[in-house]
PDB file of C-alpha atoms in Angstrom:
ATOM      1  CA  MET A 221     110.669 -32.647 -68.549  1.00 92.00           C
ATOM      2  CA  ARG A 222     108.161 -32.106 -65.738  1.00 97.00           C
ATOM      3  CA  ALA A 223     104.851 -33.987 -65.674  1.00 97.00           C
ATOM      4  CA  VAL A 224     101.564 -34.047 -63.774  1.00 97.00           C
ATOM      5  CA  ILE A 225      99.521 -37.272 -63.775  1.00 97.00           C
ATOM      6  CA  ALA A 226      95.784 -37.421 -63.038  1.00 96.00           C
ATOM      7  CA  GLU A 227      94.325 -40.928 -62.688  1.00 95.00           C
ATOM      8  CA  ASP A 228      91.859 -42.275 -60.115  1.00 92.00           C
ATOM      9  CA  SER A 229      93.148 -45.863 -60.317  1.00 92.00           C
ATOM     10  CA  VAL A 230      95.881 -46.105 -57.689  1.00 93.00           C
ATOM     11  CA  LEU A 231      97.685 -48.934 -59.482  1.00 92.00           C
ATOM     12  CA  LEU A 232      97.656 -47.269 -62.900  1.00 93.00           C
ATOM     13  CA  ARG A 233      98.701 -43.944 -61.388  1.00 94.00           C
ATOM     14  CA  ALA A 234     101.651 -45.577 -59.642  1.00 95.00           C
ATOM     15  CA  GLY A 235     102.563 -47.408 -62.842  1.00 94.00           C
ATOM     16  CA  LEU A 236     102.537 -44.194 -64.873  1.00 95.00           C
ATOM     17  CA  VAL A 237     104.749 -42.483 -62.315  1.00 96.00           C
ATOM     18  CA  LYS A 238     107.237 -45.357 -62.432  1.00 95.00           C
ATOM     19  CA  VAL A 239     107.322 -45.487 -66.244  1.00 95.00           C
ATOM     20  CA  LEU A 240     107.807 -41.741 -66.644  1.00 96.00           C
ATOM     21  CA  GLU A 241     110.449 -41.456 -63.966  1.00 96.00           C
ATOM     22  CA  ALA A 242     112.343 -44.415 -65.433  1.00 96.00           C
ATOM     23  CA  VAL A 243     112.912 -42.487 -68.688  1.00 95.00           C
ATOM     24  CA  GLY A 244     113.843 -39.192 -67.080  1.00 96.00           C
ATOM     25  CA  TYR A 245     110.581 -37.317 -66.491  1.00 97.00           C
ATOM     26  CA  THR A 246     110.129 -35.548 -63.162  1.00 97.00           C
ATOM     27  CA  VAL A 247     106.602 -36.257 -61.915  1.00 97.00           C
ATOM     28  CA  VAL A 248     105.826 -33.161 -59.850  1.00 97.00           C
ATOM     29  CA  ALA A 249     102.311 -34.347 -58.893  1.00 97.00           C
ATOM     30  CA  ALA A 250     100.166 -37.481 -59.226  1.00 97.00           C
ATOM     31  CA  VAL A 251      96.534 -36.786 -58.344  1.00 96.00           C
ATOM     32  CA  ASN A 252      93.155 -38.471 -58.107  1.00 94.00           C
ATOM     33  CA  ASP A 253      90.631 -36.095 -59.671  1.00 93.00           C
ATOM     34  CA  ALA A 254      90.143 -33.097 -61.962  1.00 92.00           C
ATOM     35  CA  GLU A 255      90.044 -30.522 -59.170  1.00 93.00           C
ATOM     36  CA  GLU A 256      93.391 -31.716 -57.847  1.00 95.00           C
ATOM     37  CA  LEU A 257      94.720 -31.773 -61.419  1.00 96.00           C
ATOM     38  CA  LEU A 258      93.900 -28.106 -62.020  1.00 96.00           C
ATOM     39  CA  ALA A 259      95.409 -27.126 -58.667  1.00 96.00           C
ATOM     40  CA  ALA A 260      98.600 -29.093 -59.431  1.00 97.00           C
ATOM     41  CA  VAL A 261      98.944 -27.521 -62.881  1.00 97.00           C
ATOM     42  CA  GLU A 262      98.474 -24.028 -61.484  1.00 96.00           C
ATOM     43  CA  GLU A 263     101.081 -24.684 -58.809  1.00 96.00           C
ATOM     44  CA  HIS A 264     103.742 -26.514 -60.820  1.00 97.00           C
ATOM     45  CA  ARG A 265     103.182 -25.396 -64.456  1.00 97.00           C
ATOM     46  CA  PRO A 266     104.468 -28.711 -65.835  1.00 97.00           C
ATOM     47  CA  ASP A 267     105.626 -29.382 -69.388  1.00 97.00           C
ATOM     48  CA  VAL A 268     103.089 -32.161 -69.909  1.00 97.00           C
ATOM     49  CA  VAL A 269      99.888 -33.485 -68.318  1.00 97.00           C
ATOM     50  CA  VAL A 270      98.701 -37.094 -68.561  1.00 97.00           C
ATOM     51  CA  THR A 271      95.079 -37.373 -67.498  1.00 95.00           C
ATOM     52  CA  ASP A 272      92.229 -39.854 -67.494  1.00 93.00           C
ATOM     53  CA  VAL A 273      89.059 -38.858 -69.375  1.00 89.00           C
ATOM     54  CA  ARG A 274      86.673 -39.961 -66.607  1.00 88.00           C
ATOM     55  CA  MET A 275      87.454 -39.195 -62.987  1.00 87.00           C
ATOM     56  CA  PRO A 276      85.676 -38.519 -59.686  1.00 85.00           C
ATOM     57  CA  PRO A 277      83.165 -37.412 -58.701  1.00 83.00           C
ATOM     58  CA  GLY A 278      80.941 -38.110 -61.720  1.00 84.00           C
ATOM     59  CA  PHE A 279      83.152 -40.372 -63.852  1.00 84.00           C
ATOM     60  CA  THR A 280      81.894 -38.724 -67.056  1.00 83.00           C
ATOM     61  CA  ASP A 281      84.061 -36.095 -68.754  1.00 85.00           C
ATOM     62  CA  GLU A 282      85.832 -34.411 -65.831  1.00 90.00           C
ATOM     63  CA  GLY A 283      89.281 -35.094 -67.251  1.00 89.00           C
ATOM     64  CA  VAL A 284      88.375 -33.749 -70.699  1.00 87.00           C
ATOM     65  CA  ARG A 285      86.914 -30.548 -69.275  1.00 89.00           C
ATOM     66  CA  ALA A 286      90.015 -30.064 -67.133  1.00 92.00           C
ATOM     67  CA  ALA A 287      92.254 -30.694 -70.168  1.00 91.00           C
ATOM     68  CA  LEU A 288      90.371 -28.122 -72.258  1.00 89.00           C
ATOM     69  CA  LEU A 289      90.655 -25.586 -69.441  1.00 92.00           C
ATOM     70  CA  ILE A 290      94.399 -26.239 -69.179  1.00 94.00           C
ATOM     71  CA  ARG A 291      94.751 -25.759 -72.934  1.00 90.00           C
ATOM     72  CA  ARG A 292      92.930 -22.417 -72.736  1.00 89.00           C
ATOM     73  CA  GLN A 293      94.773 -21.058 -69.704  1.00 93.00           C
ATOM     74  CA  TRP A 294      98.224 -22.573 -70.300  1.00 93.00           C
ATOM     75  CA  PRO A 295      98.485 -23.417 -74.029  1.00 91.00           C
ATOM     76  CA  GLU A 296     102.195 -24.156 -73.673  1.00 93.00           C
ATOM     77  CA  ILE A 297     101.407 -27.231 -71.523  1.00 95.00           C
ATOM     78  CA  ALA A 298     101.084 -30.453 -73.541  1.00 95.00           C
ATOM     79  CA  VAL A 299      98.126 -32.714 -72.675  1.00 95.00           C
ATOM     80  CA  LEU A 300      97.750 -36.459 -73.245  1.00 94.00           C
ATOM     81  CA  LEU A 301      94.289 -37.912 -72.512  1.00 92.00           C
ATOM     82  CA  LEU A 302      93.816 -41.572 -71.555  1.00 93.00           C
ATOM     83  CA  SER A 303      90.499 -43.356 -72.030  1.00 88.00           C
ATOM     84  CA  GLN A 304      89.173 -46.837 -71.341  1.00 85.00           C
ATOM     85  CA  TYR A 305      87.082 -46.835 -74.534  1.00 78.00           C
ATOM     86  CA  VAL A 306      87.060 -45.121 -77.927  1.00 72.00           C
ATOM     87  CA  GLU A 307      85.160 -41.861 -77.471  1.00 71.00           C
ATOM     88  CA  GLU A 308      85.575 -39.946 -80.727  1.00 67.00           C
ATOM     89  CA  ARG A 309      83.917 -36.745 -79.501  1.00 69.00           C
ATOM     90  CA  TYR A 310      86.561 -36.260 -76.834  1.00 70.00           C
ATOM     91  CA  ALA A 311      89.357 -36.646 -79.383  1.00 67.00           C
ATOM     92  CA  ALA A 312      87.680 -34.092 -81.642  1.00 67.00           C
ATOM     93  CA  ASP A 313      87.070 -31.667 -78.731  1.00 70.00           C
ATOM     94  CA  LEU A 314      90.719 -31.777 -77.738  1.00 71.00           C
ATOM     95  CA  LEU A 315      92.030 -31.358 -81.289  1.00 68.00           C
ATOM     96  CA  THR A 316      89.762 -28.436 -82.148  1.00 67.00           C
ATOM     97  CA  GLY A 317      91.593 -25.109 -81.894  1.00 64.00           C
ATOM     98  CA  ASP A 318      95.307 -25.069 -81.122  1.00 67.00           C
ATOM     99  CA  ASN A 319      96.353 -28.623 -81.916  1.00 69.00           C
ATOM    100  CA  ARG A 320      99.963 -28.469 -80.846  1.00 79.00           C
ATOM    101  CA  GLY A 321     100.907 -30.729 -77.960  1.00 89.00           C
ATOM    102  CA  VAL A 322      97.734 -32.804 -77.638  1.00 88.00           C
ATOM    103  CA  GLY A 323      97.058 -36.538 -77.662  1.00 88.00           C
ATOM    104  CA  TYR A 324      94.364 -39.139 -77.032  1.00 88.00           C
ATOM    105  CA  LEU A 325      95.219 -42.773 -76.267  1.00 89.00           C
ATOM    106  CA  LEU A 326      93.372 -45.816 -75.030  1.00 90.00           C
ATOM    107  CA  LYS A 327      94.570 -47.024 -71.639  1.00 88.00           C
ATOM    108  CA  GLU A 328      95.514 -50.388 -73.090  1.00 85.00           C
ATOM    109  CA  ARG A 329      98.225 -48.537 -75.028  1.00 82.00           C
ATOM    110  CA  VAL A 330      99.973 -47.811 -71.721  1.00 84.00           C
ATOM    111  CA  GLY A 331     100.651 -51.540 -71.480  1.00 84.00           C
ATOM    112  CA  ASN A 332     102.958 -51.206 -74.476  1.00 88.00           C
ATOM    113  CA  VAL A 333     105.475 -48.928 -72.826  1.00 91.00           C
ATOM    114  CA  ASP A 334     107.379 -48.115 -76.022  1.00 90.00           C
ATOM    115  CA  ASP A 335     104.205 -47.048 -77.881  1.00 87.00           C
ATOM    116  CA  PHE A 336     103.017 -45.009 -74.912  1.00 92.00           C
ATOM    117  CA  LEU A 337     106.337 -43.227 -74.469  1.00 94.00           C
ATOM    118  CA  ASP A 338     106.598 -42.575 -78.212  1.00 91.00           C
ATOM    119  CA  ALA A 339     103.164 -40.914 -78.163  1.00 90.00           C
ATOM    120  CA  LEU A 340     104.002 -38.949 -75.018  1.00 94.00           C
ATOM    121  CA  GLU A 341     107.263 -37.708 -76.517  1.00 93.00           C
ATOM    122  CA  ARG A 342     105.458 -36.525 -79.677  1.00 90.00           C
ATOM    123  CA  VAL A 343     102.909 -34.657 -77.596  1.00 93.00           C
ATOM    124  CA  ALA A 344     105.531 -33.166 -75.266  1.00 94.00           C
ATOM    125  CA  ALA A 345     107.471 -31.971 -78.322  1.00 91.00           C
ATOM    126  CA  GLY A 346     104.432 -30.081 -79.607  1.00 89.00           C
ATOM    127  CA  GLY A 347     103.019 -32.728 -81.934  1.00 85.00           C
ATOM    128  CA  THR A 348      99.840 -34.806 -81.795  1.00 83.00           C
ATOM    129  CA  ALA A 349      99.160 -38.447 -80.968  1.00 85.00           C
ATOM    130  CA  LEU A 350      95.853 -40.164 -81.733  1.00 82.00           C
ATOM    131  CA  ASP A 351      95.218 -43.780 -80.785  1.00 84.00           C
ATOM    132  CA  PRO A 352      95.292 -46.159 -83.785  1.00 81.00           C
ATOM    133  CA  GLU A 353      91.992 -47.714 -82.649  1.00 80.00           C
ATOM    134  CA  VAL A 354      90.297 -44.306 -82.781  1.00 73.00           C
ATOM    135  CA  VAL A 355      91.720 -43.772 -86.255  1.00 72.00           C
ATOM    136  CA  SER A 356      90.521 -47.205 -87.366  1.00 71.00           C
ATOM    137  CA  GLN A 357      86.957 -46.620 -86.155  1.00 69.00           C
ATOM    138  CA  LEU A 358      86.807 -43.201 -87.762  1.00 63.00           C
ATOM    139  CA  LEU A 359      87.960 -44.619 -91.081  1.00 60.00           C
ATOM    140  CA  LEU A 360      85.172 -47.196 -90.962  1.00 61.00           C
ATOM    141  CA  ARG A 361      82.483 -44.643 -90.100  1.00 60.00           C
ATOM    142  CA  ARG A 362      83.361 -41.916 -92.608  1.00 56.00           C
ATOM    143  CA  GLN A 363      81.451 -43.219 -95.635  1.00 53.00           C
ATOM    144  CA  SER A 364      80.775 -40.011 -97.571  1.00 56.00           C
ATOM    145  CA  GLY A 365      82.323 -36.691 -98.518  1.00 65.00           C
ATOM    146  CA  PRO A 366      85.833 -35.796 -99.722  1.00 68.00           C
ATOM    147  CA  LEU A 367      87.398 -38.755 -97.913  1.00 74.00           C
ATOM    148  CA  ASP A 368      85.781 -41.003-100.513  1.00 76.00           C
ATOM    149  CA  LEU A 369      88.092 -39.441-103.088  1.00 80.00           C
ATOM    150  CA  LEU A 370      91.151 -40.841-101.336  1.00 84.00           C
ATOM    151  CA  THR A 371      92.787 -44.025-102.549  1.00 87.00           C
ATOM    152  CA  PRO A 372      93.272 -46.878-100.048  1.00 85.00           C
ATOM    153  CA  ARG A 373      96.960 -45.930 -99.719  1.00 91.00           C
ATOM    154  CA  GLU A 374      96.101 -42.259 -99.143  1.00 90.00           C
ATOM    155  CA  ARG A 375      93.649 -43.295 -96.432  1.00 85.00           C
ATOM    156  CA  GLU A 376      96.418 -45.327 -94.801  1.00 87.00           C
ATOM    157  CA  VAL A 377      98.713 -42.310 -94.911  1.00 91.00           C
ATOM    158  CA  LEU A 378      96.012 -40.011 -93.492  1.00 88.00           C
ATOM    159  CA  GLY A 379      95.313 -42.507 -90.726  1.00 84.00           C
ATOM    160  CA  LEU A 380      98.983 -42.525 -89.716  1.00 87.00           C
ATOM    161  CA  MET A 381      99.059 -38.714 -89.912  1.00 86.00           C
ATOM    162  CA  ALA A 382      96.076 -38.667 -87.558  1.00 79.00           C
ATOM    163  CA  GLU A 383      98.094 -40.745 -85.084  1.00 80.00           C
ATOM    164  CA  GLY A 384     100.683 -37.963 -85.146  1.00 80.00           C
ATOM    165  CA  ARG A 385     103.342 -39.760 -87.211  1.00 85.00           C
ATOM    166  CA  SER A 386     105.988 -37.801 -89.123  1.00 87.00           C
ATOM    167  CA  ASN A 387     106.649 -38.407 -92.837  1.00 91.00           C
ATOM    168  CA  ALA A 388     109.660 -40.542 -91.914  1.00 92.00           C
ATOM    169  CA  ALA A 389     107.596 -42.624 -89.472  1.00 90.00           C
ATOM    170  CA  VAL A 390     104.839 -43.097 -92.072  1.00 93.00           C
ATOM    171  CA  ALA A 391     107.437 -44.217 -94.612  1.00 94.00           C
ATOM    172  CA  ARG A 392     108.875 -46.765 -92.174  1.00 92.00           C
ATOM    173  CA  GLU A 393     105.421 -48.108 -91.304  1.00 90.00           C
ATOM    174  CA  LEU A 394     104.354 -48.518 -94.946  1.00 93.00           C
ATOM    175  CA  VAL A 395     107.818 -49.542 -96.195  1.00 92.00           C
ATOM    176  CA  VAL A 396     107.939 -46.813 -98.847  1.00 92.00           C
ATOM    177  CA  SER A 397     110.184 -43.830 -99.510  1.00 93.00           C
ATOM    178  CA  GLU A 398     109.658 -40.465 -97.845  1.00 93.00           C
ATOM    179  CA  SER A 399     109.192 -38.900-101.281  1.00 92.00           C
ATOM    180  CA  ALA A 400     106.312 -41.323-101.928  1.00 92.00           C
ATOM    181  CA  VAL A 401     104.752 -40.323 -98.608  1.00 93.00           C
ATOM    182  CA  ALA A 402     105.130 -36.628 -99.479  1.00 92.00           C
ATOM    183  CA  LYS A 403     103.395 -37.259-102.809  1.00 92.00           C
ATOM    184  CA  HIS A 404     100.502 -39.043-101.081  1.00 91.00           C
ATOM    185  CA  ILE A 405     100.172 -36.211 -98.561  1.00 91.00           C
ATOM    186  CA  ASN A 406     100.082 -33.587-101.320  1.00 89.00           C
ATOM    187  CA  ASN A 407      97.328 -35.598-103.026  1.00 89.00           C
ATOM    188  CA  ILE A 408      95.414 -35.725 -99.730  1.00 89.00           C
ATOM    189  CA  PHE A 409      95.677 -31.944 -99.339  1.00 87.00           C
ATOM    190  CA  MET A 410      94.426 -31.429-102.882  1.00 85.00           C
ATOM    191  CA  LYS A 411      91.479 -33.832-102.559  1.00 84.00           C
ATOM    192  CA  LEU A 412      90.462 -32.355 -99.190  1.00 83.00           C
ATOM    193  CA  ASP A 413      90.642 -28.839-100.696  1.00 80.00           C
ATOM    194  CA  LEU A 414      93.451 -27.676 -98.427  1.00 81.00           C
ATOM    195  CA  PRO A 415      95.589 -25.255-100.467  1.00 74.00           C
ATOM    196  CA  PRO A 416      98.699 -23.685 -98.943  1.00 74.00           C
ATOM    197  CA  ALA A 417      97.739 -20.876 -96.559  1.00 63.00           C
ATOM    198  CA  GLU A 418      99.925 -18.831 -94.258  1.00 48.00           C
ATOM    199  CA  GLY A 419      99.274 -19.555 -90.599  1.00 47.00           C
ATOM    200  CA  GLU A 420      97.444 -22.850 -91.244  1.00 52.00           C
ATOM    201  CA  HIS A 421      98.975 -26.228 -90.536  1.00 67.00           C
ATOM    202  CA  ARG A 422      97.600 -28.366 -93.353  1.00 76.00           C
ATOM    203  CA  ARG A 423      98.440 -31.656 -91.657  1.00 77.00           C
ATOM    204  CA  VAL A 424      96.296 -30.646 -88.694  1.00 72.00           C
ATOM    205  CA  MET A 425      93.514 -29.386 -90.957  1.00 74.00           C
ATOM    206  CA  ALA A 426      93.535 -32.681 -92.838  1.00 79.00           C
ATOM    207  CA  VAL A 427      93.248 -34.610 -89.567  1.00 73.00           C
ATOM    208  CA  LEU A 428      90.362 -32.374 -88.461  1.00 70.00           C
ATOM    209  CA  ARG A 429      88.572 -33.078 -91.735  1.00 71.00           C
ATOM    210  CA  PHE A 430      89.216 -36.722 -91.048  1.00 69.00           C
ATOM    211  CA  LEU A 431      87.709 -36.365 -87.567  1.00 64.00           C
ATOM    212  CA  ASP A 432      84.762 -34.455 -89.054  1.00 58.00           C
ATOM    213  CA  ALA A 433      85.220 -32.013 -86.157  1.00 42.00           C
TER     214      ALA A 433
END
């Protein structure tokens, strides 16, 4: 698995390189800003990109804009965004459209290497990974609409789905059977008015409803 890292903090960038290489990733480039990121992706066509949200020169949304451009030009490349703070709009921007192979984590999650690598592996495999803190804040802020129809347990399940967890992972987290999780998920689909439809990934659609994207 080949990776490109974009992070303006020298120490964090070096740490990411070390962590990824320790578990078998080949880091083909580790860069400082969005312009260098786009050039590295064009040159190396990596399997996955790990990028900061805010980078030089403006320290606003350079990393997000670069990630969206990468997703448009090279949709096969997985992208994991890192952010210092919870910025819901950036998570929604990244998840809108083709949602395969995308993730959004807080930088503090990198400190827990196992959690970070688990999220990166899900993204690299074509799944999604959304930081639990983002999920928690969104749950608190969504006070009206179809989400109000969900039971507390269904909201827990939807929150874990939004993090990118599989049915088996949700079952382990909640200490229930996979069949119970499947039942909760079917109830979520029904309450969010998400009937089966060819070509639509209902888990992703449910998460997008959750994000209010």
